[in-house]
Amino acid sequence: MNQIRTFLLIAWLMVAFLLWQEWGKEHAPVDAPAATATTSAPRSDGSAGIPVAQAGPVTAPAAARQAVTAPAPTVQLRNDVLALELDGNSITHAALLAYPRSQAAGSPPVVLLDAAPATYFAAEAFWRDADGHPLVPQVEGAVRDVVLAGGAAGVQVRFVATTPTGVQLQRTVTLTRGSYAVQVQDALVNAGTATWTGDVERRLDRVPPVVKSGFTNPESFSLNGAAWYSQEDKYQKRKFPKFAKDGPLNQQVTGGWIGLSQHYFLAAWVPQKDQAALFTLGQQGNRYDVAARGPKVTLAPGQRFDTHATLWVGPKLASKLDATAPGLGYAMDYGIFTVLSKPIHWLLTQLHKLTHNWGWAIVLLVVLIKLALYPLSAAQYKSMAKMRKFQPRITQLKERYGEDKQKFQMAMLDLYKKEKINPAGGCLPVLVQMPVFLALYYVLLEAVELRQAPWIMGWVNDLTAQDPYFILPILNAAVMFLTQRITPAVGMDPTQQKMMQMMPLVMAVMFAFFPAGLVLYWVTNGTLSLLQQWWNVKRFAEEPAKA
């Protein structure tokens, strides 16, 4: 019994420590075999009858990562949730209109893409010929401010570039209502007399954000770096400082995506799923980039080639990411708990639809999980009650064999076998439950829905901020203290008793710096565990076995 209590104490402390550890190691990139893109179908926009060009993979990354062109005139493009500033080749400003920077009245929206040197972050998509000369699209028409009209489904802007040899690039950028997915449609037409060869590169380039490190800062444990996905290797990631350290990424991918991730928000390019691209990572000075280069196109005179890509620039909304591209939902970065965290996140959103309050949704979610795991908890309490029943006989054996630990262990095992006692019966249910609650923790850590979400106005106005009055940490300490009071300390030595007595105070101090949503989850879980403990102590209470 003494050993089991020591194990449970260590396991419980380990859970508290693991809650703030980052799971999932970065995987070294593995080169995939080259793939050939399929031929795009001609569009029904008056271009029928124009031969379609063939596309193939790019086999080598660009020799240097330099600015594509001099700054071009920009256009403002806006729907109801996203405000963009873009030229023909890049988006240099993206404001997320539904996400204010703070809860203060009149707070400006979060800016994800930004041209300012200190916080530079841009999304680029540019074509260049075999000699590296870029195509420079210019906006069609004189309108420079394009806004989604009331009742309209979407809004778009068109760009056109024409080379001296007669090759024309027609680019259409579209935003639909309520969407953070920017649709980029390119059409290349060779109206000249010579064959043209070139490729497209879609790139995300940024100065990494300054993230305050610390045990109590959830942002420091989220992925701050690049992520990419392929059908072969699935989700991969790399933090900014490891771009060069972990070696180059030169991987041919068909049907994948690339992205730069930070806490709550993501920018990601999704190339056309049937066209190959070479995924690469790069660094120049304090700027880091991830790129998808390809397909490579050869256009004979009179031929046409079409390609489409989606740029996600916005919050990490699990349901919308999954609907945008295969595997994009992995950008939530739940680590090894993904298989559990995804359904838990889905359930949390359903409970929010019922309660219209993320705090009460957390409470209900913990209640449902505790109910689902109750059979395991009951088995744990039953096993521990049986161990308590035979504690006097174990004490007698210890006194009988004194310092002969080998004989004592053998006699104790014989007792367990005779009375059909499983000494690990009280521990295994705890180990089974740990991954579930760690998965729930990761949902609360990564869910952008909780950002600036209130629970009880005037008290917890932001579930991702600390409890301003420290009520939740104090409640947690009280729950832990009461749980200890009704838990028999059978077989616990004085050192262990002192450690257990100190834990409510230690956890109260630690939780004072945790986000309120996480502490609310922990208090709810602890309160339900206290009630379970009280009920099961009464239910499984038995007279001690005679020595």
Coordinates of C-alpha atoms in Angstrom, one line a residue:
M1 CA 0.0 0.0 0.0
N2 CA 2.9 2.3 0.9
Q3 CA 4.5 1.7 -2.5
I4 CA 1.2 2.3 -4.4
R5 CA 0.7 5.6 -2.6
T6 CA 4.2 6.6 -3.5
F7 CA 3.6 5.7 -7.1
L8 CA 0.3 7.6 -7.3
L9 CA 1.9 10.7 -5.8
I10 CA 4.7 10.6 -8.4
A11 CA 2.2 10.0 -11.2
W12 CA 0.1 12.9 -10.0
L13 CA 3.1 15.3 -9.9
M14 CA 4.1 14.0 -13.3
V15 CA 0.7 14.9 -14.7
A16 CA 1.0 18.5 -13.4
F17 CA 4.5 18.8 -14.9
L18 CA 3.5 17.2 -18.2
L19 CA 0.7 19.7 -18.6
W20 CA 3.3 22.3 -19.5
Q21 CA 5.5 20.3 -21.7
E22 CA 5.5 20.3 -25.5
W23 CA 4.8 16.9 -26.9
G24 CA 5.8 15.6 -30.3
K25 CA 9.3 15.7 -31.6
E26 CA 10.1 17.5 -34.8
H27 CA 10.6 14.9 -37.6
A28 CA 13.6 15.1 -39.8
P29 CA 12.5 15.7 -43.4
V30 CA 12.5 12.7 -45.7
D31 CA 12.9 13.2 -49.5
A32 CA 9.9 11.9 -51.4
P33 CA 10.1 10.6 -54.9
A34 CA 9.5 13.1 -57.6
A35 CA 5.9 13.3 -58.9
T36 CA 4.5 14.5 -62.2
A37 CA 1.6 16.9 -62.1
T38 CA -1.5 16.0 -64.1
T39 CA -2.6 18.3 -67.0
S40 CA -5.1 21.0 -66.0
A41 CA -8.4 21.2 -67.8
P42 CA -9.2 24.3 -69.9
R43 CA -11.5 26.8 -68.3
S44 CA -14.9 27.6 -69.8
D45 CA -14.3 31.4 -70.0
G46 CA -13.9 31.8 -73.7
S47 CA -10.6 29.9 -73.8
A48 CA -12.1 26.7 -75.3
G49 CA -10.0 25.2 -78.0
I50 CA -6.7 26.5 -76.7
P51 CA -4.3 23.6 -76.2
V52 CA -3.4 22.8 -72.6
A53 CA 0.3 22.8 -71.6
Q54 CA 2.0 20.0 -69.7
A55 CA 3.4 20.5 -66.2
G56 CA 6.1 18.6 -64.3
P57 CA 8.0 18.8 -61.0
V58 CA 10.6 21.3 -60.1
T59 CA 13.8 19.4 -59.3
A60 CA 15.9 22.0 -57.5
P61 CA 15.2 24.9 -55.1
A62 CA 15.9 28.5 -56.2
A63 CA 19.5 29.4 -55.9
A64 CA 18.8 32.5 -53.8
R65 CA 15.8 34.0 -52.0
Q66 CA 15.6 37.6 -53.1
A67 CA 12.8 40.1 -53.5
V68 CA 10.8 39.2 -56.6
T69 CA 10.1 42.7 -57.9
A70 CA 10.2 46.3 -56.8
P71 CA 7.0 47.2 -54.7
A72 CA 4.0 47.4 -57.0
P73 CA 0.8 49.5 -56.5
T74 CA -1.4 47.7 -53.9
V75 CA -5.1 46.9 -53.7
Q76 CA -7.3 46.7 -50.7
L77 CA -9.5 43.6 -50.8
R78 CA -12.0 43.0 -47.9
N79 CA -14.8 40.6 -46.9
D80 CA -16.6 40.6 -43.6
V81 CA -13.8 38.8 -41.6
L82 CA -10.5 39.6 -43.5
A83 CA -8.9 42.8 -44.8
L84 CA -6.0 42.3 -47.2
E85 CA -3.5 44.6 -48.9
L86 CA -2.0 43.0 -51.9
D87 CA -0.2 43.6 -55.2
G88 CA 0.1 41.1 -58.1
N89 CA 2.6 38.8 -56.4
S90 CA 2.2 39.1 -52.6
I91 CA -0.1 39.9 -49.7
T92 CA 1.7 42.1 -47.3
H93 CA -1.1 43.0 -44.9
A94 CA -3.9 40.8 -43.4
A95 CA -6.1 42.1 -40.6
L96 CA -8.4 39.6 -38.8
L97 CA -11.5 41.7 -38.3
A98 CA -13.2 39.4 -35.9
Y99 CA -10.2 39.1 -33.5
P100 CA -9.4 42.3 -31.6
R101 CA -5.9 42.5 -30.1
S102 CA -7.3 43.1 -26.7
Q103 CA -10.7 43.5 -24.9
A104 CA -10.4 47.2 -24.7
A105 CA -13.1 49.2 -26.4
G106 CA -12.0 50.2 -30.0
S107 CA -9.0 47.8 -30.0
P108 CA -7.7 47.3 -33.5
P109 CA -7.8 43.8 -35.0
V110 CA -5.0 41.2 -35.0
V111 CA -2.7 41.8 -37.9
L112 CA -1.2 38.4 -39.1
L113 CA 0.5 39.5 -42.3
D114 CA 2.4 42.8 -42.0
A115 CA 4.9 44.7 -44.1
A116 CA 6.6 46.5 -41.1
P117 CA 10.3 45.4 -40.9
A118 CA 10.2 44.4 -37.2
T119 CA 7.1 42.2 -37.7
Y120 CA 7.4 41.3 -41.4
F121 CA 5.2 38.5 -42.6
A122 CA 4.1 38.1 -46.2
A123 CA 2.5 35.5 -48.4
E124 CA 3.8 35.4 -52.0
A125 CA 2.9 33.6 -55.2
F126 CA 5.0 34.5 -58.3
W127 CA 5.9 33.1 -61.7
R128 CA 9.3 33.3 -63.3
D129 CA 10.8 32.0 -66.5
A130 CA 13.7 29.6 -67.0
D131 CA 16.2 32.5 -66.6
G132 CA 14.7 33.6 -63.3
H133 CA 12.9 36.7 -64.7
P134 CA 9.6 37.2 -62.8
L135 CA 6.2 38.0 -64.2
V136 CA 4.9 41.2 -62.7
P137 CA 1.1 41.3 -62.6
Q138 CA -0.7 44.7 -62.5
V139 CA -4.2 45.2 -61.3
E140 CA -6.9 45.5 -63.9
G141 CA -8.9 48.7 -63.8
A142 CA -8.6 51.8 -61.6
V143 CA -10.4 50.6 -58.5
R144 CA -7.9 50.2 -55.6
D145 CA -10.4 49.4 -52.7
V146 CA -12.6 46.4 -53.3
V147 CA -15.1 45.6 -50.5
L148 CA -17.6 42.8 -50.2
A149 CA -21.1 44.3 -51.0
G150 CA -24.1 43.6 -48.8
G151 CA -25.7 40.3 -49.9
A152 CA -22.8 39.3 -52.2
A153 CA -21.3 35.9 -51.8
G154 CA -17.8 37.0 -52.6
V155 CA -15.4 39.6 -53.9
Q156 CA -12.5 39.4 -56.2
V157 CA -9.7 41.4 -57.9
R158 CA -7.9 40.6 -61.2
F159 CA -4.2 41.1 -62.1
V160 CA -2.5 40.7 -65.5
A161 CA 1.1 40.4 -66.6
T162 CA 2.4 40.1 -70.2
T163 CA 6.0 39.3 -71.1
P164 CA 7.8 40.8 -74.1
T165 CA 7.5 37.4 -75.9
G166 CA 3.6 37.4 -75.6
V167 CA 3.1 35.1 -72.6
Q168 CA 0.2 36.4 -70.4
L169 CA -0.5 35.6 -66.8
Q170 CA -4.1 36.2 -65.7
R171 CA -4.5 36.1 -61.9
T172 CA -7.8 36.2 -60.0
V173 CA -7.8 36.6 -56.2
T174 CA -11.2 35.8 -54.5
L175 CA -12.6 36.2 -51.0
T176 CA -15.9 34.6 -50.1
R177 CA -18.2 35.8 -47.3
G178 CA -17.1 34.6 -43.8
S179 CA -14.0 32.8 -45.1
Y180 CA -10.3 33.1 -44.2
A181 CA -9.4 31.1 -47.3
V182 CA -8.0 33.3 -50.1
Q183 CA -8.5 31.6 -53.6
V184 CA -5.8 32.4 -56.1
Q185 CA -6.5 31.2 -59.7
D186 CA -3.8 31.6 -62.3
A187 CA -4.1 31.2 -66.1
L188 CA -1.0 31.3 -68.4
V189 CA -1.5 31.8 -72.1
N190 CA 1.3 31.8 -74.7
A191 CA 0.2 34.2 -77.4
G192 CA 3.7 34.5 -78.8
T193 CA 5.7 32.5 -81.3
A194 CA 8.3 30.9 -79.0
T195 CA 8.0 28.2 -76.4
W196 CA 8.0 29.5 -72.8
T197 CA 9.2 27.6 -69.7
G198 CA 8.8 28.6 -66.1
D199 CA 7.4 27.7 -62.7
V200 CA 5.4 29.2 -59.8
E201 CA 6.6 29.5 -56.3
R202 CA 4.3 30.0 -53.3
R203 CA 6.1 31.3 -50.3
L204 CA 5.5 32.4 -46.7
D205 CA 8.2 34.6 -45.3
R206 CA 8.4 36.2 -41.9
V207 CA 10.4 37.6 -39.0
P208 CA 9.6 35.3 -36.1
P209 CA 7.4 36.8 -33.4
V210 CA 8.9 37.5 -30.0
V211 CA 7.4 35.0 -27.6
K212 CA 7.8 35.4 -23.9
S213 CA 9.1 32.1 -22.6
G214 CA 8.0 30.8 -19.2
F215 CA 6.3 28.0 -17.4
T216 CA 3.0 29.9 -17.2
N217 CA 2.9 31.2 -20.7
P218 CA 0.9 28.9 -23.0
E219 CA 2.1 30.7 -26.1
S220 CA 5.6 29.5 -25.5
F221 CA 4.5 25.9 -25.8
S222 CA 2.6 26.2 -29.1
L223 CA 4.4 25.7 -32.4
N224 CA 6.2 28.8 -33.5
G225 CA 7.6 27.8 -36.8
A226 CA 6.9 26.0 -40.1
A227 CA 4.6 23.0 -40.7
W228 CA 4.0 21.0 -43.8
Y229 CA 1.9 18.0 -44.8
S230 CA 2.2 15.3 -47.5
Q231 CA 0.2 12.1 -48.1
E232 CA 3.4 10.0 -47.5
D233 CA 4.9 11.6 -44.4
K234 CA 1.7 13.3 -43.0
Y235 CA 2.2 16.2 -40.6
Q236 CA 5.7 17.5 -40.1
K237 CA 7.0 20.7 -38.3
R238 CA 10.1 22.6 -37.4
K239 CA 10.6 25.5 -35.0
F240 CA 12.3 28.7 -36.4
P241 CA 15.7 28.2 -34.5
K242 CA 16.0 24.7 -36.0
F243 CA 15.5 25.7 -39.7
A244 CA 19.2 25.4 -40.5
K245 CA 20.2 23.0 -37.6
D246 CA 18.0 20.2 -38.8
G247 CA 19.1 20.3 -42.4
P248 CA 17.4 21.3 -45.6
L249 CA 13.9 20.3 -46.7
N250 CA 13.8 19.5 -50.4
Q251 CA 10.7 17.3 -50.7
Q252 CA 8.5 16.7 -53.8
V253 CA 4.9 16.7 -52.7
T254 CA 1.6 16.3 -54.5
G255 CA -1.5 17.0 -52.5
G256 CA 0.0 18.7 -49.5
W257 CA 0.4 22.1 -47.9
I258 CA 2.9 24.4 -46.2
G259 CA 2.4 26.8 -43.4
L260 CA 3.9 29.1 -40.8
S261 CA 2.2 28.7 -37.4
Q262 CA 1.9 30.6 -34.1
H263 CA -0.3 30.4 -31.1
Y264 CA -4.0 30.5 -32.3
F265 CA -3.2 31.7 -35.9
L266 CA -1.9 30.2 -39.1
A267 CA -0.9 31.2 -42.6
A268 CA -0.8 28.2 -45.1
W269 CA -0.5 27.7 -48.8
V270 CA -2.4 24.8 -50.3
P271 CA -1.3 24.1 -53.9
Q272 CA -3.6 22.4 -56.4
K273 CA -3.9 18.8 -55.1
D274 CA -2.9 17.2 -58.4
Q275 CA 0.1 19.3 -59.2
A276 CA 3.6 18.6 -57.8
A277 CA 5.6 21.1 -55.8
L278 CA 9.0 21.1 -54.2
F279 CA 8.8 22.0 -50.5
T280 CA 11.7 24.0 -49.1
L281 CA 12.8 25.9 -46.0
G282 CA 15.0 28.9 -46.0
Q283 CA 16.5 31.6 -43.9
Q284 CA 18.1 35.0 -44.7
G285 CA 19.2 37.0 -41.7
N286 CA 16.3 37.3 -39.3
R287 CA 13.7 36.2 -41.9
Y288 CA 12.5 32.6 -42.3
D289 CA 10.5 31.1 -45.1
V290 CA 8.8 28.0 -46.2
A291 CA 8.0 27.6 -49.9
A292 CA 6.2 25.3 -52.4
R293 CA 7.8 25.6 -55.9
G294 CA 6.1 24.1 -58.8
P295 CA 4.7 22.9 -61.1
K296 CA 7.2 23.6 -63.9
V297 CA 5.3 24.5 -67.1
T298 CA 6.4 24.4 -70.7
L299 CA 4.0 26.4 -73.0
A300 CA 4.2 26.0 -76.7
P301 CA 2.8 28.8 -78.8
G302 CA -1.0 28.9 -78.5
Q303 CA -1.1 26.7 -75.3
R304 CA -2.7 27.5 -72.0
F305 CA -2.1 26.3 -68.4
D306 CA -4.3 26.7 -65.3
T307 CA -3.5 26.3 -61.7
H308 CA -5.2 27.1 -58.5
A309 CA -4.1 27.5 -54.9
T310 CA -5.7 28.4 -51.5
L311 CA -4.1 30.6 -49.0
W312 CA -5.4 30.2 -45.4
V313 CA -4.7 33.3 -43.4
G314 CA -6.5 33.4 -40.1
P315 CA -7.3 31.6 -36.8
K316 CA -6.9 27.9 -36.3
L317 CA -10.6 26.9 -36.5
A318 CA -10.5 23.1 -36.5
S319 CA -13.7 22.5 -38.5
K320 CA -12.8 25.0 -41.2
L321 CA -9.2 23.9 -41.5
D322 CA -10.3 20.3 -42.1
A323 CA -12.7 21.5 -44.8
T324 CA -10.1 23.6 -46.6
A325 CA -7.5 20.9 -47.3
P326 CA -6.7 17.3 -46.3
G327 CA -4.5 17.3 -43.2
L328 CA -4.7 21.1 -42.6
G329 CA -6.5 20.3 -39.3
Y330 CA -3.2 18.9 -38.0
A331 CA -2.0 22.5 -37.7
M332 CA -3.9 22.5 -34.4
D333 CA -0.8 20.7 -33.3
Y334 CA -2.2 18.5 -30.5
G335 CA 1.0 16.4 -30.7
I336 CA 0.7 12.7 -29.7
F337 CA -2.8 13.4 -28.3
T338 CA -4.4 14.3 -31.7
V339 CA -6.5 11.1 -31.8
L340 CA -8.1 12.1 -28.5
S341 CA -8.0 15.8 -28.7
K342 CA -9.9 16.2 -32.0
P343 CA -13.1 14.5 -30.8
I344 CA -12.8 16.3 -27.5
H345 CA -12.5 19.6 -29.3
W346 CA -15.6 18.8 -31.4
L347 CA -17.6 17.9 -28.3
L348 CA -16.5 21.2 -26.6
T349 CA -17.9 23.2 -29.6
Q350 CA -21.2 21.2 -29.5
L351 CA -21.5 22.0 -25.8
H352 CA -20.8 25.7 -26.5
K353 CA -23.7 25.7 -28.9
L354 CA -25.9 24.5 -26.0
T355 CA -24.5 26.9 -23.3
H356 CA -23.3 29.8 -25.4
N357 CA -20.5 30.2 -22.9
W358 CA -17.1 28.6 -23.2
G359 CA -16.6 28.4 -19.5
W360 CA -19.8 26.4 -18.8
A361 CA -18.9 24.3 -21.9
I362 CA -15.6 23.4 -20.2
V363 CA -17.5 22.5 -17.0
L364 CA -20.0 20.3 -18.9
L365 CA -17.2 18.7 -20.9
V366 CA -15.3 17.6 -17.7
V367 CA -18.5 16.3 -16.3
L368 CA -19.2 14.1 -19.4
I369 CA -15.6 12.8 -19.4
K370 CA -15.7 12.0 -15.7
L371 CA -19.0 10.1 -16.2
A372 CA -17.5 8.2 -19.1
L373 CA -14.5 7.3 -17.0
Y374 CA -16.4 6.5 -13.9
P375 CA -16.2 2.7 -14.2
L376 CA -12.4 3.1 -14.2
S377 CA -12.5 5.4 -11.1
A378 CA -14.8 3.0 -9.3
A379 CA -12.4 0.1 -10.1
Q380 CA -9.6 2.2 -8.6
Y381 CA -11.4 3.0 -5.4
K382 CA -12.6 -0.6 -5.0
S383 CA -9.0 -1.9 -5.4
M384 CA -7.7 0.6 -2.9
A385 CA -10.4 -0.3 -0.4
K386 CA -9.5 -4.0 -0.7
M387 CA -5.9 -3.1 -0.1
R388 CA -6.9 -1.1 3.0
K389 CA -8.8 -4.1 4.3
F390 CA -5.7 -6.3 4.3
Q391 CA -3.3 -3.6 5.6
P392 CA -3.3 -5.1 9.1
R393 CA -2.2 -8.4 7.8
I394 CA 0.5 -6.8 5.7
T395 CA 1.7 -4.9 8.8
Q396 CA 1.8 -8.3 10.7
L397 CA 3.9 -9.8 7.9
K398 CA 6.3 -6.9 8.0
E399 CA 6.8 -7.3 11.7
R400 CA 7.2 -11.1 11.4
Y401 CA 10.0 -11.0 8.8
G402 CA 11.7 -7.8 10.1
E403 CA 14.7 -6.9 7.9
D404 CA 14.3 -9.9 5.6
K405 CA 12.8 -8.0 2.7
Q406 CA 12.9 -11.0 0.3
K407 CA 10.8 -13.2 2.6
F408 CA 8.5 -10.4 3.3
Q409 CA 7.9 -9.8 -0.4
M410 CA 7.3 -13.4 -1.0
A411 CA 4.8 -13.7 1.9
M412 CA 3.0 -10.6 0.7
L413 CA 2.7 -11.9 -2.9
D414 CA 1.3 -15.2 -1.5
L415 CA -1.3 -13.1 0.4
Y416 CA -2.2 -11.2 -2.8
K417 CA -2.6 -14.5 -4.7
K418 CA -4.6 -16.1 -2.0
E419 CA -7.0 -13.2 -1.6
K420 CA -7.1 -12.4 -5.3
I421 CA -5.7 -8.8 -4.8
N422 CA -4.2 -6.9 -7.7
P423 CA -1.7 -4.5 -6.2
A424 CA -1.7 -2.5 -9.4
G425 CA -5.5 -2.3 -9.6
G426 CA -5.5 1.2 -8.0
C427 CA -2.8 2.5 -10.4
L428 CA -3.8 1.3 -13.8
P429 CA -7.2 3.2 -13.9
V430 CA -5.2 6.4 -13.2
L431 CA -2.8 5.7 -16.0
V432 CA -5.7 5.0 -18.4
Q433 CA -7.3 8.3 -17.5
M434 CA -4.2 10.4 -17.8
P435 CA -4.0 10.6 -21.6
V436 CA -7.7 11.7 -21.8
F437 CA -7.2 14.6 -19.5
L438 CA -3.9 15.6 -21.1
A439 CA -5.7 15.6 -24.4
L440 CA -8.3 17.8 -22.9
Y441 CA -5.6 20.1 -21.6
Y442 CA -4.2 20.5 -25.2
V443 CA -7.6 21.4 -26.5
L444 CA -7.9 24.2 -23.9
L445 CA -4.4 25.3 -24.8
E446 CA -4.9 25.5 -28.5
A447 CA -8.5 26.4 -28.9
V448 CA -8.7 29.9 -30.4
E449 CA -12.4 30.0 -29.5
L450 CA -11.4 30.5 -25.8
R451 CA -9.3 33.6 -26.7
Q452 CA -10.8 36.6 -24.9
A453 CA -13.9 34.5 -24.1
P454 CA -15.6 35.3 -20.8
W455 CA -17.0 32.9 -18.3
I456 CA -18.6 35.1 -15.5
M457 CA -18.4 38.8 -16.4
G458 CA -16.8 40.9 -13.7
W459 CA -14.7 38.0 -12.6
V460 CA -13.3 35.8 -15.4
N461 CA -13.6 38.0 -18.5
D462 CA -11.0 36.1 -20.4
L463 CA -10.5 32.3 -20.1
T464 CA -7.0 32.6 -21.5
A465 CA -5.8 35.1 -18.9
Q466 CA -5.1 34.6 -15.2
D467 CA -7.9 34.7 -12.7
P468 CA -7.5 38.4 -11.5
Y469 CA -8.8 37.6 -8.0
F470 CA -7.1 34.2 -7.6
I471 CA -10.4 32.6 -6.6
L472 CA -10.0 29.5 -8.8
P473 CA -6.5 28.7 -7.5
I474 CA -7.9 29.0 -3.9
L475 CA -10.8 26.8 -4.7
N476 CA -8.5 24.2 -6.2
A477 CA -6.4 24.2 -3.0
A478 CA -9.6 23.8 -0.9
V479 CA -10.7 20.9 -3.0
M480 CA -7.3 19.2 -2.7
F481 CA -7.3 19.7 1.1
L482 CA -10.8 18.2 1.5
T483 CA -9.9 15.3 -0.8
Q484 CA -6.9 14.6 1.5
R485 CA -9.1 14.8 4.6
I486 CA -11.4 12.0 3.4
T487 CA -8.7 9.8 2.0
P488 CA -7.3 7.4 4.6
A489 CA -3.6 7.7 5.0
V490 CA -3.0 3.9 5.5
G491 CA 0.6 2.9 5.2
M492 CA 1.9 6.5 4.5
D493 CA 5.1 7.4 6.3
P494 CA 5.6 10.9 7.8
T495 CA 7.6 12.2 4.9
Q496 CA 4.9 11.3 2.4
Q497 CA 2.3 12.9 4.7
K498 CA 4.2 16.2 4.8
M499 CA 4.6 16.1 1.0
M500 CA 0.8 15.6 0.5
Q501 CA -0.1 18.3 3.0
M502 CA 2.1 20.8 1.1
M503 CA 0.6 20.0 -2.3
P504 CA -2.6 22.2 -2.0
L505 CA -0.4 25.2 -1.3
V506 CA 2.1 24.4 -4.0
M507 CA -0.6 23.9 -6.6
A508 CA -2.4 27.1 -5.5
V509 CA 0.7 29.2 -6.1
M510 CA 1.4 27.5 -9.5
F511 CA -2.2 27.8 -10.7
A512 CA -2.3 31.5 -9.8
F513 CA -0.3 32.1 -13.0
F514 CA -2.2 29.7 -15.2
P515 CA -4.9 30.7 -17.7
A516 CA -8.3 30.7 -16.0
G517 CA -9.8 28.2 -18.4
L518 CA -7.2 25.6 -17.5
V519 CA -7.7 26.2 -13.8
L520 CA -11.4 26.0 -14.2
Y521 CA -11.0 22.6 -15.9
W522 CA -8.7 21.5 -13.0
V523 CA -11.1 22.7 -10.3
T524 CA -14.1 21.1 -11.9
N525 CA -12.2 17.8 -12.3
G526 CA -10.9 18.0 -8.7
T527 CA -14.4 18.7 -7.3
L528 CA -15.9 15.8 -9.2
S529 CA -13.1 13.6 -8.0
L530 CA -13.8 14.7 -4.4
L531 CA -17.4 13.7 -4.8
Q532 CA -16.4 10.4 -6.3
Q533 CA -14.0 9.8 -3.4
W534 CA -16.6 10.6 -0.8
W535 CA -19.2 8.3 -2.4
N536 CA -16.8 5.4 -3.0
V537 CA -15.3 5.6 0.5
K538 CA -18.8 5.1 1.8
R539 CA -19.7 2.5 -0.8
F540 CA -16.6 0.3 -0.5
A541 CA -15.9 0.8 3.3
E542 CA -15.2 -2.6 4.9
E543 CA -14.1 -3.8 8.2
P544 CA -10.3 -4.4 8.3
A545 CA -9.3 -8.0 7.9
K546 CA -8.1 -9.6 11.2
A547 CA -4.4 -9.9 11.5

